Short mmCIF file of C-alpha atoms (C1' of nucleotides) in Angstrom, two decimals:
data_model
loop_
_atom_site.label_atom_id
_atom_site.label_comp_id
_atom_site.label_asym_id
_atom_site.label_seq_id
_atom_site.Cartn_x
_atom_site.Cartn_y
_atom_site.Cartn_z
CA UNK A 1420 -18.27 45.16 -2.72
CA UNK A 1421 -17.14 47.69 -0.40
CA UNK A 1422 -14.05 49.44 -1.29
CA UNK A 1423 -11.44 50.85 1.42
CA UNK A 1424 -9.26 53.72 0.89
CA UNK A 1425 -6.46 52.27 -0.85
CA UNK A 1426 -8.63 50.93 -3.07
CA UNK A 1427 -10.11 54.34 -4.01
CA UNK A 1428 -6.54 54.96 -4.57
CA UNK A 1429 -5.90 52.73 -6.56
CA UNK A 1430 -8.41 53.02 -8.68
CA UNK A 1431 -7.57 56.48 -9.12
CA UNK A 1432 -4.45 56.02 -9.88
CA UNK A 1433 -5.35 53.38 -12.76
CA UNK A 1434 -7.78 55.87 -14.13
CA UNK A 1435 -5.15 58.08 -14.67
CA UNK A 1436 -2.53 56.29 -15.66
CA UNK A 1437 -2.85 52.05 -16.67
CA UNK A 1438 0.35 51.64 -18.13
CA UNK A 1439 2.08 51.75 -14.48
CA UNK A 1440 3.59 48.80 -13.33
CA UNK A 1441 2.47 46.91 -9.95
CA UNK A 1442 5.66 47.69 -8.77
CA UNK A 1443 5.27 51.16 -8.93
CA UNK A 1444 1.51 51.27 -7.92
CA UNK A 1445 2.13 49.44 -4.83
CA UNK A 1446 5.35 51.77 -3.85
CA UNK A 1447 2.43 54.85 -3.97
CA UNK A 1448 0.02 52.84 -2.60
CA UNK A 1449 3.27 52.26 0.52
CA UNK A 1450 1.91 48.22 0.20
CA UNK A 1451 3.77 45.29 -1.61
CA UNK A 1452 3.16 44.10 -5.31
CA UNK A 1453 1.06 40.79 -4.60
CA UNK A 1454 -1.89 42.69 -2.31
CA UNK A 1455 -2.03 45.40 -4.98
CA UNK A 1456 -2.27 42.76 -7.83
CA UNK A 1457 -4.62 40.76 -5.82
CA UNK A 1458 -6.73 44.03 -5.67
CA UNK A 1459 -6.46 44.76 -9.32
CA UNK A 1460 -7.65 41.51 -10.47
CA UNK A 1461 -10.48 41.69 -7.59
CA UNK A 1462 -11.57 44.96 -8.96
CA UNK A 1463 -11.04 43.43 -12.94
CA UNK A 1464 -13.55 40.15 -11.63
CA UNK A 1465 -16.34 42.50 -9.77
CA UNK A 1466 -16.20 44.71 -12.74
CA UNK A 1467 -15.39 48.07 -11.28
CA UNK A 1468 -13.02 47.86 -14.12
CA UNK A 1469 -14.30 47.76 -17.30
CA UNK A 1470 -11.15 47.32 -19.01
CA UNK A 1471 -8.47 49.34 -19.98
CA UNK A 1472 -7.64 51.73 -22.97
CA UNK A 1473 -5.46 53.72 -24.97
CA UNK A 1474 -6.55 57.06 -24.94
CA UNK A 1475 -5.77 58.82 -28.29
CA UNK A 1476 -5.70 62.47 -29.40
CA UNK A 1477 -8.84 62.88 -32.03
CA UNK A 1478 -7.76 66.50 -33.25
CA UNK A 1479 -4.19 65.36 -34.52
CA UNK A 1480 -5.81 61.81 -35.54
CA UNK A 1481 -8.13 64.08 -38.04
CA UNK A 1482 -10.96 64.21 -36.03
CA UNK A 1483 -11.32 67.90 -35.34
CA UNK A 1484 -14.73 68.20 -34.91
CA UNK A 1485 -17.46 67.13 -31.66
CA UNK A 1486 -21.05 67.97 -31.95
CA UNK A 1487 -23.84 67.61 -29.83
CA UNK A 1488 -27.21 67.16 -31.00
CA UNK A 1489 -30.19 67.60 -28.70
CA UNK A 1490 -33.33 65.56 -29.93
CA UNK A 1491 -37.08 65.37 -29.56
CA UNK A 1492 -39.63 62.97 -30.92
CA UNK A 1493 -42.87 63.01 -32.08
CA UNK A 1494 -44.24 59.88 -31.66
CA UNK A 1495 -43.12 57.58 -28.52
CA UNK A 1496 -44.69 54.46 -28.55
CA UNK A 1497 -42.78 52.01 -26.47
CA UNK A 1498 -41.21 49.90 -29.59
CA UNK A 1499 -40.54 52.70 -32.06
CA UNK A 1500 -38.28 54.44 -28.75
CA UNK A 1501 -36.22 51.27 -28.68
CA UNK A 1502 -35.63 51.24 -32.59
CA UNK A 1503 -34.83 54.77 -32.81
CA UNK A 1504 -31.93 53.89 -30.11
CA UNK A 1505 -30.50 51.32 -31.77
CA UNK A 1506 -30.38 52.82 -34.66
CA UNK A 1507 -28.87 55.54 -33.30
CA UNK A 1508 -25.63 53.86 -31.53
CA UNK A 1509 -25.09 51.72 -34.79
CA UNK A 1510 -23.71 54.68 -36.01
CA UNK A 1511 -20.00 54.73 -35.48
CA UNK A 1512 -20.11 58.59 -35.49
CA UNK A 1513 -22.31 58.74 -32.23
CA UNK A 1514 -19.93 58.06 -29.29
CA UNK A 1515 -22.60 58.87 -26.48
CA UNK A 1516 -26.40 58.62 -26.04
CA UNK A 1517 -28.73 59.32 -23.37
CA UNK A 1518 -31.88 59.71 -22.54
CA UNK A 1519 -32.65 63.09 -20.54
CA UNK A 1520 -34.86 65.61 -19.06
CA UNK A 1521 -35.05 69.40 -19.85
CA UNK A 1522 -35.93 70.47 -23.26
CA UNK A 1523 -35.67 67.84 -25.46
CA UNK A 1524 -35.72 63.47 -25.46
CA UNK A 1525 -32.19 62.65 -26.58
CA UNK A 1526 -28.68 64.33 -26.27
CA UNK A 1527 -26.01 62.27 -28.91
CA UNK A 1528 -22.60 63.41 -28.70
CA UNK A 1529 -21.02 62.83 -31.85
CA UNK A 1530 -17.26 63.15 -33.25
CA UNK A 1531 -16.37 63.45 -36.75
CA UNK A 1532 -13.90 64.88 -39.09
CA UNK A 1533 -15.03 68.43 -39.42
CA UNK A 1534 -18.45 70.59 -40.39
CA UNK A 1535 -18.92 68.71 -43.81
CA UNK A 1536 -18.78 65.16 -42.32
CA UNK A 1537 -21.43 66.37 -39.90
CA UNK A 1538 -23.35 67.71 -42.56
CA UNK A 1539 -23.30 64.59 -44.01
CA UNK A 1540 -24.06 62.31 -41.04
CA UNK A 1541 -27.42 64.62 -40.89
CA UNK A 1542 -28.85 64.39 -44.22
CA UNK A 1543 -27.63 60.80 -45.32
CA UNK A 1544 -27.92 59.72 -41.65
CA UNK A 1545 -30.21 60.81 -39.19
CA UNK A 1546 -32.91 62.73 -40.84
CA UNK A 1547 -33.83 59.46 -42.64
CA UNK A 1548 -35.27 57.89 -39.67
CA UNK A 1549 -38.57 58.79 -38.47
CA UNK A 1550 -40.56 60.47 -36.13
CA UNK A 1551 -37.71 62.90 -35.37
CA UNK A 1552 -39.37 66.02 -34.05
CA UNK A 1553 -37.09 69.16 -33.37
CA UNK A 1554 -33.06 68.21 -33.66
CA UNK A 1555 -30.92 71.11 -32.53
CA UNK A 1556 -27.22 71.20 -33.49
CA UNK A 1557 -24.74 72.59 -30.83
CA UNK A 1558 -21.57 72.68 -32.67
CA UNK A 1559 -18.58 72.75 -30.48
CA UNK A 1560 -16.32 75.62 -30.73
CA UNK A 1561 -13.86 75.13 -27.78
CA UNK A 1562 -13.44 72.40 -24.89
CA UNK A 1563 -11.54 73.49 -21.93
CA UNK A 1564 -12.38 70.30 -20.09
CA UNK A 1565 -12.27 66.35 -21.75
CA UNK A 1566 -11.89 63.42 -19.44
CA UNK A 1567 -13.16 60.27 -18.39
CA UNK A 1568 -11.81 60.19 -14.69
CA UNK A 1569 -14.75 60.62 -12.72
CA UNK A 1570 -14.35 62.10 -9.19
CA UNK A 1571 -13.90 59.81 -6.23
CA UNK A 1572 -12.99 61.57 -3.32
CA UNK A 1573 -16.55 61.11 -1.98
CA UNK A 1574 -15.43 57.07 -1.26
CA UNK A 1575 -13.14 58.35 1.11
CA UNK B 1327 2.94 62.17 -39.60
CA UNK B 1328 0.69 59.95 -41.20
CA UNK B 1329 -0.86 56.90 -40.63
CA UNK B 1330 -0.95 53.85 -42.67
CA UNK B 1331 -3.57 50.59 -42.10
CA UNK B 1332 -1.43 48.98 -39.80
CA UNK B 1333 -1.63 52.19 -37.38
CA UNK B 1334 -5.26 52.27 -38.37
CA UNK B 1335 -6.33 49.32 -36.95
CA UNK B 1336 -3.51 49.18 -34.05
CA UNK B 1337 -4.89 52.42 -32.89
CA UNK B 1338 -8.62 50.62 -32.93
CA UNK B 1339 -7.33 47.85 -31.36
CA UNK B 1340 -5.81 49.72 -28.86
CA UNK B 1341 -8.60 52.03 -28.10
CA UNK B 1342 -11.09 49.23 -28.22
CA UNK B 1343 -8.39 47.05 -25.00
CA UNK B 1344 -4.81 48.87 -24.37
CA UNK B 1345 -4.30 45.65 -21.98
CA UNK B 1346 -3.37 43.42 -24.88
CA UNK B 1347 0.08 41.98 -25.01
CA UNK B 1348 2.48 43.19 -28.04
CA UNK B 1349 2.29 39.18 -29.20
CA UNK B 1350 -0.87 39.36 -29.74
CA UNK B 1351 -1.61 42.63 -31.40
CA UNK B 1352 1.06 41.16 -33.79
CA UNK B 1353 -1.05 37.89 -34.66
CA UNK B 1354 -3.77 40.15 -35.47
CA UNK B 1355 -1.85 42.62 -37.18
CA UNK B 1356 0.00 40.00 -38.88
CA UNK B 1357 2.85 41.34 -38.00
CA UNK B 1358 5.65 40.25 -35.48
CA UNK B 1359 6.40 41.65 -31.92
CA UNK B 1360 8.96 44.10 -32.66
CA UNK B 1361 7.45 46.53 -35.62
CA UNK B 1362 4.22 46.64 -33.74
CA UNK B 1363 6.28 47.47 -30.35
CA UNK B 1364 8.03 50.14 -32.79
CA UNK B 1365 4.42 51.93 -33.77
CA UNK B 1366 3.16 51.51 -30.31
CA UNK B 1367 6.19 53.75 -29.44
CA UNK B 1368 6.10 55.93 -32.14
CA UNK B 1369 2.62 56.59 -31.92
CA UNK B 1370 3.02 57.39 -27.85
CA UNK B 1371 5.73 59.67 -28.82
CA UNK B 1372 3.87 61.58 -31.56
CA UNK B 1373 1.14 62.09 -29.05
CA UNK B 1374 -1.65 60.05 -31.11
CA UNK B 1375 -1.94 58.42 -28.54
CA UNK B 1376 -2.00 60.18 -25.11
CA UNK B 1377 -1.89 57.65 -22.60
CA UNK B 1378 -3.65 54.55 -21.19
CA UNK B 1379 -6.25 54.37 -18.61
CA UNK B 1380 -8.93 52.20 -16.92
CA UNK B 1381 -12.66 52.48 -17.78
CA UNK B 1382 -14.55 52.11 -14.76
CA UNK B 1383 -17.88 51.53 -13.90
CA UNK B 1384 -19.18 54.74 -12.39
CA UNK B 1385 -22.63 53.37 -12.04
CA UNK B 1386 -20.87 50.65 -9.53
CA UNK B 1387 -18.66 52.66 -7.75
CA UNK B 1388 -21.11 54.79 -6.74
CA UNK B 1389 -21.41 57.66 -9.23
CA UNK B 1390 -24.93 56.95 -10.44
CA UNK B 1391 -25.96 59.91 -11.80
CA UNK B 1392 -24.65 62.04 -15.05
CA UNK B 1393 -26.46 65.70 -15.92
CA UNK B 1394 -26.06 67.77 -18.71
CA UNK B 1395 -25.87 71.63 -18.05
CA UNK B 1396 -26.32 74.07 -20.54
CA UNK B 1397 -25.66 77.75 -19.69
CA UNK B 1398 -25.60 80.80 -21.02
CA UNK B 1399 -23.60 83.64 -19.77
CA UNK B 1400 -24.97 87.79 -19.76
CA UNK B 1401 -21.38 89.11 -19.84
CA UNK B 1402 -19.02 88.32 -22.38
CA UNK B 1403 -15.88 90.12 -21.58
CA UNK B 1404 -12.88 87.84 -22.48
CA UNK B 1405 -11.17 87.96 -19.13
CA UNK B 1406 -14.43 86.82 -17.55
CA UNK B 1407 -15.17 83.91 -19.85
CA UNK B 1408 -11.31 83.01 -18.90
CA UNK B 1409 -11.99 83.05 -15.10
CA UNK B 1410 -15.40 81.26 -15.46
CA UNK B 1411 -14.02 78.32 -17.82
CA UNK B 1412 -10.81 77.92 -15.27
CA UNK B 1413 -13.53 77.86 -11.66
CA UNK B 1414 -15.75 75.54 -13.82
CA UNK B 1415 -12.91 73.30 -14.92
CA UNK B 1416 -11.32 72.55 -11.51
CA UNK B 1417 -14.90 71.27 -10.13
CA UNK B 1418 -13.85 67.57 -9.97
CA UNK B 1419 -17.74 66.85 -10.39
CA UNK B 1420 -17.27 68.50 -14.18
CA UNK B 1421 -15.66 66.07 -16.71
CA UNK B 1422 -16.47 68.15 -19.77
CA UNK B 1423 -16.78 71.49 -20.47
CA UNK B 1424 -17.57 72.42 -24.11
CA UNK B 1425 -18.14 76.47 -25.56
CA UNK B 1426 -20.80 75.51 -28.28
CA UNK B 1427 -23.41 77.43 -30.62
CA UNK B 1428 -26.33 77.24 -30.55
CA UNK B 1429 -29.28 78.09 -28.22
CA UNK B 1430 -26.42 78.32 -25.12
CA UNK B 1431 -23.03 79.33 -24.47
CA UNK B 1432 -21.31 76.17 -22.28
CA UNK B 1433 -22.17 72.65 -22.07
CA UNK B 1434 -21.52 70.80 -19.56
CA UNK B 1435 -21.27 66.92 -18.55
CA UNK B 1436 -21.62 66.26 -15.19
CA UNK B 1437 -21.10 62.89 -13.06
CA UNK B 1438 -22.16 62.70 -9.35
CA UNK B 1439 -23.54 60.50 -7.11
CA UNK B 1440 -26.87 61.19 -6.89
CA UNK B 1441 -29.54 64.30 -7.32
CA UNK B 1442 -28.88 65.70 -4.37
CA UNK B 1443 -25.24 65.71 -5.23
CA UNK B 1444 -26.18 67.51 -7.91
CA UNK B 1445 -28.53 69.82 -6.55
CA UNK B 1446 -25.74 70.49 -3.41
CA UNK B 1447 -22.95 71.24 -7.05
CA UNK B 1448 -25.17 73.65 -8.43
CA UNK B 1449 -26.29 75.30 -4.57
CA UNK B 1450 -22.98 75.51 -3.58
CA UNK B 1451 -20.71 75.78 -6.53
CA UNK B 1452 -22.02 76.58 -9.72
CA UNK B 1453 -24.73 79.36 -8.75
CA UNK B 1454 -22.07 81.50 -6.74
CA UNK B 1455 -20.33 81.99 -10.04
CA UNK B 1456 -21.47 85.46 -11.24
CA UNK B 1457 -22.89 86.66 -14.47
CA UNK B 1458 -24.60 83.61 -15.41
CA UNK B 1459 -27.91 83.58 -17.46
CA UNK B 1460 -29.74 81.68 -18.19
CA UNK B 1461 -29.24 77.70 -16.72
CA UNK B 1462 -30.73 74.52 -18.24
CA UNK B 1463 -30.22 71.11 -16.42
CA UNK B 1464 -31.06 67.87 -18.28
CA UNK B 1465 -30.98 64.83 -16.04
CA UNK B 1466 -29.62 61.98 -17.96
CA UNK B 1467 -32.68 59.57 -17.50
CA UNK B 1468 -30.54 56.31 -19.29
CA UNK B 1469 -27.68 56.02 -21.44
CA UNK B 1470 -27.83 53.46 -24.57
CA UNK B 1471 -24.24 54.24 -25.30
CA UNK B 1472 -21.48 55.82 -23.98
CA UNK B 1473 -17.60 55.28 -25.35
CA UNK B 1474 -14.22 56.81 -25.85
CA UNK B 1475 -13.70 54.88 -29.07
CA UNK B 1476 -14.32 57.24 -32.27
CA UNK B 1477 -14.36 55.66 -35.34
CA UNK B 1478 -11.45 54.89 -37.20
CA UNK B 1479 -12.72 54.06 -40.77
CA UNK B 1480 -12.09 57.06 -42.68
CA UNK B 1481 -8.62 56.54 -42.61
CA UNK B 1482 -8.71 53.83 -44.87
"C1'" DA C 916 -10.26 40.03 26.93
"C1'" DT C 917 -8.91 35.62 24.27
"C1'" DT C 918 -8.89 32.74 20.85
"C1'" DA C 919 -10.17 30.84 16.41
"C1'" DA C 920 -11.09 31.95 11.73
"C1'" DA C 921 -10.64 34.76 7.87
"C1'" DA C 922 -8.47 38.15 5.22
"C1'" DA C 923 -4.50 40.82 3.89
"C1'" DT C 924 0.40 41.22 3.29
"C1'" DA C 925 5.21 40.16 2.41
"C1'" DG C 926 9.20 38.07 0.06
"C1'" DA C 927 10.92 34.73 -2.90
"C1'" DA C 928 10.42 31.81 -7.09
"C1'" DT C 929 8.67 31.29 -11.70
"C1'" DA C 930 6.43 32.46 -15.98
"C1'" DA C 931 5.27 35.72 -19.25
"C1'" DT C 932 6.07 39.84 -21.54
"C1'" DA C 933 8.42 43.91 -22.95
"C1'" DT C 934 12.43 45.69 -24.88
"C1'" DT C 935 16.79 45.61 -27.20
"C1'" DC C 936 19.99 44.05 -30.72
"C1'" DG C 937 21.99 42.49 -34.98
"C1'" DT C 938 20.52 41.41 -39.43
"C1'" DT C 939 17.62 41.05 -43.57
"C1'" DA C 940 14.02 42.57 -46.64
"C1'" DA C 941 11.39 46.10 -48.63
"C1'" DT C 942 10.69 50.74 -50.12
"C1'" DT C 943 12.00 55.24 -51.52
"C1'" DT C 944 15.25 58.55 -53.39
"C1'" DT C 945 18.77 59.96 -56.33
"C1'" DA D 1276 20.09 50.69 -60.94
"C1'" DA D 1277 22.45 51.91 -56.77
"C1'" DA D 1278 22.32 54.10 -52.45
"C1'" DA D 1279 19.87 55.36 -48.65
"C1'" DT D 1280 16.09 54.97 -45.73
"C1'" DT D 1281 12.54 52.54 -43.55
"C1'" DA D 1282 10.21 48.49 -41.95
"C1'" DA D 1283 10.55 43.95 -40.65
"C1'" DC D 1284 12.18 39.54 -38.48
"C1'" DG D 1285 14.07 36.25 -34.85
"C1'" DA D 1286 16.85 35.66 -31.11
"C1'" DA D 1287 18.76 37.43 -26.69
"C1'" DT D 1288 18.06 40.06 -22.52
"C1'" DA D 1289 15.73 42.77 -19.07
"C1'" DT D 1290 11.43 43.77 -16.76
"C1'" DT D 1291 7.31 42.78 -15.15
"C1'" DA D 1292 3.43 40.00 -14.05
"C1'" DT D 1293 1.94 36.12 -11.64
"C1'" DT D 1294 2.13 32.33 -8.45
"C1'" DC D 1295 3.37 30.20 -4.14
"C1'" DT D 1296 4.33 29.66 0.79
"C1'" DA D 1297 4.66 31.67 5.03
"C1'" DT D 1298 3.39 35.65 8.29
"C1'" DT D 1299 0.91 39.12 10.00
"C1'" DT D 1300 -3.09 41.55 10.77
"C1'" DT D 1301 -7.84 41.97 11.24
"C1'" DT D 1302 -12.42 40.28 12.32
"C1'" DA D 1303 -15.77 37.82 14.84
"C1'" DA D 1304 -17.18 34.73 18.34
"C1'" DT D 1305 -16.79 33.03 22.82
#
DNA sequence: ATTAAAAATAGAATAATATTCGTTAATTTT
DNA sequence: AAAATTAACGAATATTATTCTATTTTTAAT
């Protein structure tokens, strides 16, 4: 699907703000409501939206602290790699997982309720699965930047 | 202000599809249109949560690749860490910038469209920043999960 | 260039939903 | 136990989303 500049726009706009009406989308957009709903839905079907949600505010929620944890294994046969991952995003504390170069095999990104809850996630969590060669803790002690709106300018 | 089950699991619900209608948040809520409209308010006013937006699929849009950065600065004086967080923070390419322990000073999360987007962020932006150390890149290789949702239980 | 076909847009009509209002029930405070 | 506060309900209203029909614009072919 190739997408034309008001459709950058648009999509822009919705990452930034989904709670704006049609109306008021398609007055920014300088087009009518029914092409700009026509658009959104388009967009919705083809899956360039994934759907929409609330974001929330973990710190005043209770959720004060994010950790990283970068992760190498010992052993990597094939089977035991794909067990390790799924046990790995089962757990609700783990909000991302990849799979990267550099240093180390894994990088988790993990939120939780402060140092202790971490602590806890570690030893009644993590270090009971296996093969888990060096695990390095980067604690988080400030974030000046937090978003999920990715850059498209580069559409245009 | 604190939250009772009812904003528990609104918030979850929310977070997990913020395109629901009030009606139906109610049915599951078991609740009727108006109290849950009420919360929805309250909680938008309190600032749990902080607004709406639409997930999209980077990987579709073009934005295929995410990189970690981890980098370590040589001088620490505070009004340099200030200047260095702001220039790294207005890069639109940047969509997190954490100040962690650990074996580094910054980490950073990184989506682009490709490698040589990358490599052209840190020729041309990143590396004319001064007093950096040392610089790690990890290329995210696959991602098994990757949400805004935090979990929600402990509330209960 | 000209025309046919396809896609995009507009404006009006309708359907669905959000929001408000008056009232009742539940909870907390005194 | 009574008063005050908070949460809830159901109905009424206001907004918004969604659909429909008709034009306009764009695209592609001749």
């Amino acid at each position: 699907m190739k997408l034309d500049a008001t459709d950058q726009k648009l999509l822009d706009l919705l990452q930034k703000d989904s709670s704006q009406t049609v109306k008021s989308l398609a007055q920014k957009l300088g087009k009518s409501t029914t092409p700009i709903f026509e658009r959104i839905k388009k967009l919705e079907k083809e899956g360039l939206i994934k759907g929409y949600s609330a974001r929330l505010n973990t710190k005043k929620i209770g959720l004060k602290q994010t950790v990283f944890i970068a992760i190498s294994l010992q052993g990597h046969t094939r089977s035991y790699l794909e067990k390790f991952v799924k046990e790995i995003n089962d757990f609700p504390e783990v909000v991302e997982c990849h799979r990267v170069s550099g240093g180390f095999d894994y990088l988790l990104k993990l939120v939780v309720e402060d140092i202790e809850a971490y602590e806890k996630f570690i030893i009644s969590k993590l270090t009971l699965l296996p093969y888990l060669g060096n695990v390095q803790s980067h604690i988080v002690l400030s974030t000046s930047k937090e978003t999920n709106e990715v850059d498209l300018s580069f559409l245009a």
